[in-house]
Coordinates of C-alpha atoms and ligand atoms in Angstrom, one line a residue:
X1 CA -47.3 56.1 58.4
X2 CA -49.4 57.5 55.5
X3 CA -52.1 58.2 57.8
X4 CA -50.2 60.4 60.4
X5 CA -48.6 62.3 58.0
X6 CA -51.9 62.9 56.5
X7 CA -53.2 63.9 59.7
X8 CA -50.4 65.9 60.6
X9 CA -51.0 67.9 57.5
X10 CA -54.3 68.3 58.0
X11 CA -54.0 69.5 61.8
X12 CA -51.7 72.0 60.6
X13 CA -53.6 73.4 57.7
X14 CA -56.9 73.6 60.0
X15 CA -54.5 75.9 62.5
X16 CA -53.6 77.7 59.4
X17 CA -57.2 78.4 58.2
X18 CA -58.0 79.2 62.1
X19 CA -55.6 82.0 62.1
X20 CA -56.1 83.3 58.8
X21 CA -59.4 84.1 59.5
X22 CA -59.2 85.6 62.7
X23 CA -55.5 87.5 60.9
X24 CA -57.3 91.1 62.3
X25 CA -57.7 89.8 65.3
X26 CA -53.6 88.9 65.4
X27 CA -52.9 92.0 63.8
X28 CA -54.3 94.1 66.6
X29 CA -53.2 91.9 69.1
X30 CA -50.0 92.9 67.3
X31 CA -49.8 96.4 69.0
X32 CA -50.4 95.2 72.4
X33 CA -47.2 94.8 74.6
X34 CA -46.2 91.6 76.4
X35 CA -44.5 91.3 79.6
X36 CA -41.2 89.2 79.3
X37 CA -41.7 85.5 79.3
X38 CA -46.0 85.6 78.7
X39 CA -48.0 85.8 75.7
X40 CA -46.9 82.1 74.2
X41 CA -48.5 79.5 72.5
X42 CA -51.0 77.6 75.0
X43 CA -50.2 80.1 77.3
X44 CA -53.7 78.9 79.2
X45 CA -52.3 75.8 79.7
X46 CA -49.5 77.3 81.5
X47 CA -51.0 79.5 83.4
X48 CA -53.6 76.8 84.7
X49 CA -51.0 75.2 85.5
X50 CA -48.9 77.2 88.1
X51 CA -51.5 77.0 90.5
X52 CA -53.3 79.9 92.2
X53 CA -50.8 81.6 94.6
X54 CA -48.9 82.2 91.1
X55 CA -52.0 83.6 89.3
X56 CA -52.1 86.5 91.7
X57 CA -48.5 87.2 91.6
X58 CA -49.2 87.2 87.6
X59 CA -51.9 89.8 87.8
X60 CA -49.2 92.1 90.2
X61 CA -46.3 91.3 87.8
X62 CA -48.0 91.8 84.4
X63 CA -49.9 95.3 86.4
X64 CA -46.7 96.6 87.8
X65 CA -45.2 96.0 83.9
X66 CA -48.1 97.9 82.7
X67 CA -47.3 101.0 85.0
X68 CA -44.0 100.7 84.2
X69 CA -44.0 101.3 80.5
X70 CA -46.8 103.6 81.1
X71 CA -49.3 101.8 78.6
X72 CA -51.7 100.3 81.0
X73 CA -52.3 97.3 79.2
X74 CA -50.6 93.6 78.8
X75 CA -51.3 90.8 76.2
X76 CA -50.8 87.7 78.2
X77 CA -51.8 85.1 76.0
X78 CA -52.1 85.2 72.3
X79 CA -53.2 81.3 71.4
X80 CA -55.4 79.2 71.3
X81 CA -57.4 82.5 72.4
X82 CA -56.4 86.3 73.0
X83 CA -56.2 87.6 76.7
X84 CA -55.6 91.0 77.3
X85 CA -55.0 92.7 80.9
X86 CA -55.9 96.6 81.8
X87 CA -55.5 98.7 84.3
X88 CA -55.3 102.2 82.9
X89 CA -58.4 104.5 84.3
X90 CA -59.6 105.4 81.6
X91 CA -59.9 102.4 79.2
X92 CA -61.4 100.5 83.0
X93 CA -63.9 102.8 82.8
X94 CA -65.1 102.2 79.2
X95 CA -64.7 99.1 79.1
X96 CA -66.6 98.2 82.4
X97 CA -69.2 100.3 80.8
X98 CA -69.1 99.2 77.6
X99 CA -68.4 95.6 77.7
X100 CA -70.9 93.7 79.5
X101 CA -71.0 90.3 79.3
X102 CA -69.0 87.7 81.2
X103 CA -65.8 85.9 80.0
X104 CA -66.9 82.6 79.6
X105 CA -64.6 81.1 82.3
X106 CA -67.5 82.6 84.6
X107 CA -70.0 80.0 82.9
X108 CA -68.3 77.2 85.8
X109 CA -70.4 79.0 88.3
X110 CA -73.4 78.6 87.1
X111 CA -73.6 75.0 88.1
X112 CA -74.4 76.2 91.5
X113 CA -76.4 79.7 91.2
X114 CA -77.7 78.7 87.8
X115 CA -78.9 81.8 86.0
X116 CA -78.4 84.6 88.4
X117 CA -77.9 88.3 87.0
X118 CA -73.8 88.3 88.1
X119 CA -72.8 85.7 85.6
X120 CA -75.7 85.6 83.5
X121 CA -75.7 86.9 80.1
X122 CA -76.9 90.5 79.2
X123 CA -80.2 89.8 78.5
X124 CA -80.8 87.9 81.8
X125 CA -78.7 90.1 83.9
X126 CA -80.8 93.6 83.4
X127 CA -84.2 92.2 84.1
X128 CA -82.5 90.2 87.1
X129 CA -80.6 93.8 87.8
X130 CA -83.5 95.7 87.8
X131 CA -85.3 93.3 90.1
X132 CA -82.5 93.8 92.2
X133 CA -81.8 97.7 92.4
X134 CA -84.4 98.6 95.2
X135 CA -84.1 96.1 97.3
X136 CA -80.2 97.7 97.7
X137 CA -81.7 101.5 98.1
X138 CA -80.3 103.7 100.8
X139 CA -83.1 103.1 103.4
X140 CA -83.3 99.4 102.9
X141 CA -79.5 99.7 103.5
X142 CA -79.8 101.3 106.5
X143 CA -82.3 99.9 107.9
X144 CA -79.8 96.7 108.0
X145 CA -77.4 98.8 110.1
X146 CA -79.4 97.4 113.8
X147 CA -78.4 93.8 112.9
X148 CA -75.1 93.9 111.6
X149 CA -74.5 96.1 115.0
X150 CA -76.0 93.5 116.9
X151 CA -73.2 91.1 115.2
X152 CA -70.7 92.9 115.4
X153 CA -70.7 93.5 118.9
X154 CA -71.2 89.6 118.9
X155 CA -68.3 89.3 117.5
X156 CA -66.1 90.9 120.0
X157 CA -68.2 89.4 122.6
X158 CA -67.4 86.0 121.4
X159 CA -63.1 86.7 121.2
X160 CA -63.0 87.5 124.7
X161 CA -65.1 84.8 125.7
X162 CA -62.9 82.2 123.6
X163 CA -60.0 83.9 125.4
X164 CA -58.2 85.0 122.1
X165 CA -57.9 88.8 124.3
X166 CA -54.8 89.3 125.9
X167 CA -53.4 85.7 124.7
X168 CA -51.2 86.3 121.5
X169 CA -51.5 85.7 118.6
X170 CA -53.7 83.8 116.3
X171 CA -56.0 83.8 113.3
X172 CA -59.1 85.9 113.0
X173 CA -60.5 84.3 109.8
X174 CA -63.3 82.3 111.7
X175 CA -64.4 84.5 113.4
X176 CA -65.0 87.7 110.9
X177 CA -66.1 84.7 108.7
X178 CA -68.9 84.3 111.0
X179 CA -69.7 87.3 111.6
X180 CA -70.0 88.3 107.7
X181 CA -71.7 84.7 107.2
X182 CA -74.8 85.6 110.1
X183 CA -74.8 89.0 109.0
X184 CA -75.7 88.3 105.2
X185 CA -78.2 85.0 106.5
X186 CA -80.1 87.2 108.8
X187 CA -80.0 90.5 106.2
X188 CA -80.6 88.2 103.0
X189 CA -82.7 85.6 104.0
X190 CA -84.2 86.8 107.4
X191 CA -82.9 84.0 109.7
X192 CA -80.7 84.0 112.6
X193 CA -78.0 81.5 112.1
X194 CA -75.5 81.9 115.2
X195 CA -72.2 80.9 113.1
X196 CA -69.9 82.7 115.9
X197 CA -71.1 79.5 118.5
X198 CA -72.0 77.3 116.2
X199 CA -69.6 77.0 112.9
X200 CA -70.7 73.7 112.0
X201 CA -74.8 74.7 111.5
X202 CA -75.2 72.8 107.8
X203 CA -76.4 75.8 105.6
X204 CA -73.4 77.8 106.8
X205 CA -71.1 74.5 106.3
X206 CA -72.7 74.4 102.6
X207 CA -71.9 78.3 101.8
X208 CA -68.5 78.0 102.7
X209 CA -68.3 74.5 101.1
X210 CA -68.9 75.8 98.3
X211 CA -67.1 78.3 97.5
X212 CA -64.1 76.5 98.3
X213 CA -65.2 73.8 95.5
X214 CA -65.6 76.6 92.8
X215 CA -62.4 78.3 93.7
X216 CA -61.2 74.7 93.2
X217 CA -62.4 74.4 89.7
X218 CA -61.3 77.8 88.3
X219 CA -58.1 76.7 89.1
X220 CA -57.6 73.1 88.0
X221 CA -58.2 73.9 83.9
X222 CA -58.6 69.8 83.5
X223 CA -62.1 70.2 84.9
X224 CA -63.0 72.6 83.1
X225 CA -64.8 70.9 80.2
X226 CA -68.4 69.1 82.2
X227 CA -67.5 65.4 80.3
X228 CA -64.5 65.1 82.5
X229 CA -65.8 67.5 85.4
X230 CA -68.7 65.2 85.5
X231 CA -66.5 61.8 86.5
X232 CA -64.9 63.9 89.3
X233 CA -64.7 63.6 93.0
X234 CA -65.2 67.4 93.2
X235 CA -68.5 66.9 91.0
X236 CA -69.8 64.9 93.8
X237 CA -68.9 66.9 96.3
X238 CA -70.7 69.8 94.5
X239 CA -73.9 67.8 94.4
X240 CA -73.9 67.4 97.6
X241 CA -73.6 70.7 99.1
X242 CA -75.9 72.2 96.6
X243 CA -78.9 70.0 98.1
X244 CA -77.8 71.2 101.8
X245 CA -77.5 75.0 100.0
X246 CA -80.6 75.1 98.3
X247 CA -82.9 73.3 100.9
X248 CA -83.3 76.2 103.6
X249 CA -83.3 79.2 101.0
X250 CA -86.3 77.0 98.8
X251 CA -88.3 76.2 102.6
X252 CA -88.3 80.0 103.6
X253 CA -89.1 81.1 100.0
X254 CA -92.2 78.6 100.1
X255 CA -93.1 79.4 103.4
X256 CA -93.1 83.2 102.7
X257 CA -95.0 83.3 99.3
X258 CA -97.8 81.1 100.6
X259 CA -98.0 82.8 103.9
X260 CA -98.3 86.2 101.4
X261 CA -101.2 84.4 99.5
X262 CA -102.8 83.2 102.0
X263 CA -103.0 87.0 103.7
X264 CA -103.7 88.4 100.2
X265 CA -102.6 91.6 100.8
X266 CA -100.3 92.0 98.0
X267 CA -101.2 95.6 97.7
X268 CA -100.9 96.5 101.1
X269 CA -97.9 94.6 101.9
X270 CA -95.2 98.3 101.3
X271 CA -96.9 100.0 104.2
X272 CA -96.8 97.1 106.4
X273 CA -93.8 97.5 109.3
X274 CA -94.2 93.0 110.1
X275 CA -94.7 90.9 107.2
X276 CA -96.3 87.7 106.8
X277 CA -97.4 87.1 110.6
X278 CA -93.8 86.7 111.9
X279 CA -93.0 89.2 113.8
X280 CA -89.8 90.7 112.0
X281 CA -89.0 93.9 112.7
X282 CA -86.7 94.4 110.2
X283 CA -87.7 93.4 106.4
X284 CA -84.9 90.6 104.6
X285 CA -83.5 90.9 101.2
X286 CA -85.7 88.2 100.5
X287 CA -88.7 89.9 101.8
X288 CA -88.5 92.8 99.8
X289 CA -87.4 91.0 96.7
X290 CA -91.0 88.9 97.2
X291 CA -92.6 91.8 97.7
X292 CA -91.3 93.7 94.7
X293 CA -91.8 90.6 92.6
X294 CA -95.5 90.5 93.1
X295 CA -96.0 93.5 92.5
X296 CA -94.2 93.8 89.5
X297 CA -92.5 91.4 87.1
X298 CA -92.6 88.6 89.1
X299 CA -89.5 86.4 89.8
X300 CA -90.1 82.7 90.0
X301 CA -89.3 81.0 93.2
X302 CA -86.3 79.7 91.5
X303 CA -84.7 82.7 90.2
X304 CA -85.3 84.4 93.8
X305 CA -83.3 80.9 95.2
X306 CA -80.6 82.0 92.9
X307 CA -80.4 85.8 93.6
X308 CA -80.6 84.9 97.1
X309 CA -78.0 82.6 97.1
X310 CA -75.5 84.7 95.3
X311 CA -76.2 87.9 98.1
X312 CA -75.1 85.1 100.5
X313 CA -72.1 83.7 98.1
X314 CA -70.9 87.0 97.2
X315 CA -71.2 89.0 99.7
X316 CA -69.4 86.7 102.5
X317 CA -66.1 85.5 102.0
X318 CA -65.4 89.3 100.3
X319 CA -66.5 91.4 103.0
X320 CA -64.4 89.0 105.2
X321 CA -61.4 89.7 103.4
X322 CA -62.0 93.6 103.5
X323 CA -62.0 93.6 107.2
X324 CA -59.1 91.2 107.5
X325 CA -57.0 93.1 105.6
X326 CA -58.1 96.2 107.5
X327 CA -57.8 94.1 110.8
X328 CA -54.0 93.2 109.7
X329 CA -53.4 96.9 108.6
X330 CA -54.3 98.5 111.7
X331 CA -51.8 96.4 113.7
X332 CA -48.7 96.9 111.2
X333 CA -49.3 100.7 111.8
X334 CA -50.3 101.4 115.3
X335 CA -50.6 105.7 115.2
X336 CA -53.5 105.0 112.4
X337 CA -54.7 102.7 114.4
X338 CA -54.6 105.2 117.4
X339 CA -56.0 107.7 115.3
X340 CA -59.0 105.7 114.5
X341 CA -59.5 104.6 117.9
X342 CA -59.4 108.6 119.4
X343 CA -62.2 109.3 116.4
X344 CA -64.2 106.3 118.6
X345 CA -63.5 107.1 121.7
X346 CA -64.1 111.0 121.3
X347 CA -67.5 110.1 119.5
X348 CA -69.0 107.5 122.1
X349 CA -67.1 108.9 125.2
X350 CA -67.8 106.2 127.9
X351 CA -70.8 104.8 126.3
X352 CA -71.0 101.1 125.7
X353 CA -74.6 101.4 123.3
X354 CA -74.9 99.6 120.3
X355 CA -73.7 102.0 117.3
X356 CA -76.5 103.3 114.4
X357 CA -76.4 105.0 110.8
X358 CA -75.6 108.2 112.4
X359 CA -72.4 107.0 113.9
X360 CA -71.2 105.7 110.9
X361 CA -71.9 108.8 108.9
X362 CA -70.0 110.5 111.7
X363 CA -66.9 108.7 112.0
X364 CA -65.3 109.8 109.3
X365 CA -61.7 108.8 109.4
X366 CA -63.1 105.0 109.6
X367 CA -64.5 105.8 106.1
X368 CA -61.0 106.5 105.3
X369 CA -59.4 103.5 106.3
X370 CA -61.9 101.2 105.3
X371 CA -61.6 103.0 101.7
X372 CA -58.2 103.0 101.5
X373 CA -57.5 99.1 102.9
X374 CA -59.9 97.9 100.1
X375 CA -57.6 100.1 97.6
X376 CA -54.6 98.2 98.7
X377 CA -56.3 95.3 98.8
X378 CA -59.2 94.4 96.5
X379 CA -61.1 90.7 97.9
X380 CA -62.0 91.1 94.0
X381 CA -57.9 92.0 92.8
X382 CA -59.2 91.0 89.1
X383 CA -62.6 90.4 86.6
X384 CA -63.1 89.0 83.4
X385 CA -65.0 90.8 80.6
X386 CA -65.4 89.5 77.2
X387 CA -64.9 91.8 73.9
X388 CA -67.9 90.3 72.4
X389 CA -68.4 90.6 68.3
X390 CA -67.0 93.9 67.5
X391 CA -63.6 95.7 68.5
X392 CA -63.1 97.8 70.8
X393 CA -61.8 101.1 70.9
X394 CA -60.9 102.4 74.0
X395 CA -59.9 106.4 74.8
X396 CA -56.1 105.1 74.5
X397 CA -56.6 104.9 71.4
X398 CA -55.6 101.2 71.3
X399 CA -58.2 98.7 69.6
X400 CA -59.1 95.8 71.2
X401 CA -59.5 92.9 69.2
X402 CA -63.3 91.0 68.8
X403 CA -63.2 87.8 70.9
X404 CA -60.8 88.7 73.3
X405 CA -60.9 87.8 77.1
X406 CA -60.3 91.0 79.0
X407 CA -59.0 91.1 82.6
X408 CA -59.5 94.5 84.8
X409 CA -57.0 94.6 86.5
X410 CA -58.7 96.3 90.1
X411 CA -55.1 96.0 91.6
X412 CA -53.3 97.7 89.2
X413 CA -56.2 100.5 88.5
X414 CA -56.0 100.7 92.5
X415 CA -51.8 101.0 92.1
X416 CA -51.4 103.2 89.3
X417 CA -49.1 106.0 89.7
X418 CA -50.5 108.1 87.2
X419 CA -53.5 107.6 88.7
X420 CA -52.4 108.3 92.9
X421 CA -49.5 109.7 92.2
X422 CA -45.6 108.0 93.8
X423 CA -47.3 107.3 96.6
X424 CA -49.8 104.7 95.3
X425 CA -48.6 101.8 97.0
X426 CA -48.5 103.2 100.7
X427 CA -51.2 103.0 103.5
X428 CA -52.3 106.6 103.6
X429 CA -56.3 106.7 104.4
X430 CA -55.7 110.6 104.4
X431 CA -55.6 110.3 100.8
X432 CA -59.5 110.3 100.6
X433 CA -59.9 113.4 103.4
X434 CA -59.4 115.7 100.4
X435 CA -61.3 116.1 96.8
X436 CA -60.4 112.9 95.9
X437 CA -60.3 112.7 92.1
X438 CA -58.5 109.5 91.1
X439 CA -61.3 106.4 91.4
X440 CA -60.8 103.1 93.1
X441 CA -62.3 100.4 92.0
X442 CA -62.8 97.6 94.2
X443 CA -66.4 97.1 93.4
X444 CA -66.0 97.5 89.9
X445 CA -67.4 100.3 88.2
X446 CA -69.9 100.9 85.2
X447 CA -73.9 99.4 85.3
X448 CA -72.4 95.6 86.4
X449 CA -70.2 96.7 89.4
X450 CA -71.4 95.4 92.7
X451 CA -75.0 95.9 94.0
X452 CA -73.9 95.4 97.5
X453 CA -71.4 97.8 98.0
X454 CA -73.3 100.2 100.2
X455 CA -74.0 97.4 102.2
X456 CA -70.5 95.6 102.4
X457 CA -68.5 98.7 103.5
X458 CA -71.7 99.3 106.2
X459 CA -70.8 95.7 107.5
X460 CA -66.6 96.0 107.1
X461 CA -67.2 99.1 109.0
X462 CA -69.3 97.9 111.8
X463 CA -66.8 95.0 112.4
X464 CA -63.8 97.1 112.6
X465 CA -65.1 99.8 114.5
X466 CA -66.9 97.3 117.1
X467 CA -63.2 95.2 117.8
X468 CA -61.5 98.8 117.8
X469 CA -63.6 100.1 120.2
X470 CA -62.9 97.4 122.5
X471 CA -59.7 96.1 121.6
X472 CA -55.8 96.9 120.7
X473 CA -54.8 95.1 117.3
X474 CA -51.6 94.0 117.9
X475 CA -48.6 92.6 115.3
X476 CA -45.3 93.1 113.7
X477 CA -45.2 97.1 113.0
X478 CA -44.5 97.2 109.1
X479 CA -41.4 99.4 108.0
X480 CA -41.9 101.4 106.1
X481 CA -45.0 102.4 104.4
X482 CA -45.4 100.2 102.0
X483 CA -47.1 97.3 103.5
X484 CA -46.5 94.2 102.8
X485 CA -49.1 91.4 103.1
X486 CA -48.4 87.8 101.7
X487 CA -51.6 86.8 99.9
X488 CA -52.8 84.0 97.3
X489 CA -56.0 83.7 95.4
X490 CA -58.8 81.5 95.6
X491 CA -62.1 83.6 94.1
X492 CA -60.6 86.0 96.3
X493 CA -57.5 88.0 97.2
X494 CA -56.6 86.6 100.6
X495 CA -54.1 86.8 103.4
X496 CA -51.6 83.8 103.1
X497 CA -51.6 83.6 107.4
X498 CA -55.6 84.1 107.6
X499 CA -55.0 87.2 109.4
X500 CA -52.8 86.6 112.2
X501 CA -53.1 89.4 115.0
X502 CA -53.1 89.6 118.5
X503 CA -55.7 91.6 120.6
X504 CA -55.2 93.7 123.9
X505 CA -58.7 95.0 126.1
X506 CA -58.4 98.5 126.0
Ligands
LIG601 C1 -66.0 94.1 100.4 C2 -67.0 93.3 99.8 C3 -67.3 93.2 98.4 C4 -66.5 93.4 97.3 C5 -65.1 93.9 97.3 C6 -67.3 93.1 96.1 C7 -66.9 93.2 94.8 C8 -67.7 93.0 93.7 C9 -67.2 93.1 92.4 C10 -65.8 93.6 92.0 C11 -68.2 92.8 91.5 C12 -68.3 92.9 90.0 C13 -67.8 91.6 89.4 C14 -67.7 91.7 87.9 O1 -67.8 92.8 87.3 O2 -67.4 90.6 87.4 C15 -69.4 92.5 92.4 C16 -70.6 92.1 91.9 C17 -71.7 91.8 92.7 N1 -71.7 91.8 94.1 FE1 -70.2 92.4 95.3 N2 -68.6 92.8 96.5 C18 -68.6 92.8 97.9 C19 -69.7 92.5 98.7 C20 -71.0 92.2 98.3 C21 -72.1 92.0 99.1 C22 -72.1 92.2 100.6 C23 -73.2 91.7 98.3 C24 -74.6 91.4 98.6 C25 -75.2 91.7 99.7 C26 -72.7 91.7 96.9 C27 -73.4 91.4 95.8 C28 -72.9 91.4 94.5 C29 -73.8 91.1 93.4 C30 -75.2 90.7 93.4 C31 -73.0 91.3 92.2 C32 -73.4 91.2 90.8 C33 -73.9 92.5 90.3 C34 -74.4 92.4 88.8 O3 -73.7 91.7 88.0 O4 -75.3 93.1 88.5 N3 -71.3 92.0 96.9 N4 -69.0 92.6 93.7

């Protein structure tokens, strides 16, 4: 009896030390509003516990509470650990420039991409970034635009021929999941993996595999420390499609660098239009990467496997979001969707030809859409910074404490009213025709925001315009012009119905 009491004492006074040295740290916390019924004792554990449809309805709640008493910021949790939520524009922007490295929730991913730049710490990340940067320049870009063209009119190819034209409605996930999925193989690693006929092909399998598994274990906060992780099913399961993930990626890398030894024309190899004897015609992520590694600091074949990998892993599922929700807001309002398809049609008039870079420079109000869908609806609707060792103070004025977890809020930034005004929640992609001064931020902002986005809204584009073209999105018209999409969270923001529609041949 003795004993527990003792213990009991000594538990409390341990939690009294704890928070009398971190008593700043409360203190500015202090000044931070909470929306009702958040910001409690073990609020992580509650949280983790409601399971991830709730989590996004969270982050919409605790945003919309934000706007509302016009501070732009939340405290959500105050103990065992500060989390703070933000969505004004301006303290977004500092922070996301300011604060660099990673909550440490991101740390569960490395498991499976190890030490690649997007959840690396900073001192990995900006010698993996600046590996990275020209291998995402304009003409590298562009020069992608021929296969995702070539996919995309794949992809409406392969609706009609699995008679999904015409025949009501279903769910378009699998196939603009393909599409994105043989798009980012063929770009990233230079290999044409057909996932619109063939779903099952093991690497693809593996990519989607696991990403499911780690949206699995950001949610379930039991498995979150690697002693119990380790005993799990979901461990295993990990294992295993990280062998089937990393073999092909690790075969093509070998194949590639000794193919670019045994040529030795290391110095020669920018002015080359094929590389390595294959035949390509256009160069791979992975190419260029190799290329640029030789020449200058060179990655190891492992840390190109990882940056690879994480082209593949982040740039998939996301960019099949974006065109879902495009997809889905096309059909709840038809005269857009009639507006977009007269741009089209006036542009190629009768012609069935592949589209190019200059077609997408030239339809314009497909830029808008695109824009404005991802502003309604971010794949990425949240990401988690930490404060590091020193406060921070942000252009509010408010100080945020050291140590704290801070989550951008992208769909709140993307919401705000003071931001785009009392229309900020409706579809209205004319909103970007004119000087358009208020930001969105779906691909993050600041030097860590997303490499890729040039190429992601080249490839949402390309799919919408290429089932456009061809087809009639069909669904329930939304009333008014707030749309309404039911959506949960799993890594991504994502349509509860996997994008029902129906299509109609033009
Ligand atoms: C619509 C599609 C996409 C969206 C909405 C999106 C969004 C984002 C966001 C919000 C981040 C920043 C995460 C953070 O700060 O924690 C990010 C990072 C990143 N994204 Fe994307 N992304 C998309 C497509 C792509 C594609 C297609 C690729 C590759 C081809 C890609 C590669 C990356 C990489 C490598 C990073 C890490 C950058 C760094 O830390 O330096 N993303 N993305």
């Amino acid at each position: 009896m003795s004993h527990t009491i003792i213990n009991i004492v000594l538990v409390i006074l341990c939690y009294a030390l704890y928070r009398y040295r971190r008593r700043r740290v409360h203190e500015l916390a202090k000044n931070i509003p909470s929306p009702p019924g958040a910001s409690s004792v073990f609020g992580a554990l509650k949280y983790s516990l409601l399971g991830k449809d709730m989590i996004l309805e969270l982050l919409i709640e605790y945003s919309r509470y934000a706007h509302s008493i016009g501070c732009g910021m939340v405290k959500f949790i105050t103990d065992p650990h500060i989390c703070i939520g933000v969505s004004d524009r301006d303290d977004v922007e500092y922070i996301l420039k300011n604060c660099l490295e990673k909550d440490n929730i991101m740390n569960l991913f490395r498991e499976v991409i190890g030490n690649a730049g997007i959840y690396a710490p900073v001192s990995t990340w900006i010698h993996r970034r600046k590996m990275l940067i020209p291998a995402f320049g304009p003409k590298i870009i562009k020069s992608f635009v021929s296969i995702q063209a070539r996919q995309g009119q794949d992809l409406s190819e392969q609706l009609e021929r699995d008679g999904r034209v015409g025949s009501g409605e279903f769910s378009i996930w699998p196939y603009i999941n393909a599409y994105t999925l043989s798009s980012i193989a063929e770009t990233a690693l230079g290999v044409k993996l057909d996932a619109l006929r063939d779903p099952n092909i093991p690497f693809l399998r593996a990519v989607q595999d696991v990403l499911c598994f780690m949206a699995s274990r950001i949610v379930k906060f039991w498995l979150w420390p690697q002693f119990i992780y380790k005993f799990s099913s979901l461990h295993a399961d990990i294992q295993n499609s990280k062998a089937l993930l990393y073999s092909l990626p690790n075969k093509i890398i070998k194949e590639k660098r000794e193919a670019l030894h045994n040529n030795n024309k290391v110095k020669n190899l920018r002015e080359k239009q094929t590389i390595y004897g294959q035949g390509q015609e256009t160069k791979s992520f992975l190419d260029h990467l190799i290329i640029l590694s030789e020449e200058e600091n060179r990655l190891s074949d492992e840390e190109l496997r990882e940056e690879i990998l994480v082209m593949m892993l982040a740039g998939t599922d996301s960019s099949a979001v974006a065109i879902g929700y495009t997809l889905v807001l096309l059909a709840k309002y038809p005269e857009i969707q009639e507006k977009l398809y007269s741009e089209i049609k006036n542009h190629f008039g009768t012609s069935d030809r592949p589209l190019d870079s200059d077609d997408l420079m030239a339809l314009e109000y497909l830029s808008r859409v695109v824009k404005e869908s991802l502003r309604l609806f971010p794949p990425a609707p949240g990401i988690a910074r930490k404060a590091g060792d020193k406060e921070v103070h942000l252009p509010s004025g408010i100080i945020l404490p050291r140590e704290t977890t801070i989550v951008v809020s992208i769909w709140g930034m993307n919401r705000d009213p003071k931001q785009w005004g009392p229309t900020a929640e409706c579809f209205d992609p004319d909103r970007f025709s004119d000087k358009q001064t208020a930001t969105y931020a779906s691909f993050s902002l600041g030097p860590r925001n997303c490499i890729g986005y040039k190429y992601a809204l080249q490839s949402v584009k390309i799919a919408v315009a290429s089932i456009i073209r061809r087809y009639k999105v069909v669904g329930e018209p939304e009333k008014g012009s707030v749309p309404t999409i039911e959506s949960t969270f799993s890594i991504m923001m994502r349509a509860k119905d996997d994008y029902k529609i129906a299509l109609e041949k033009r």
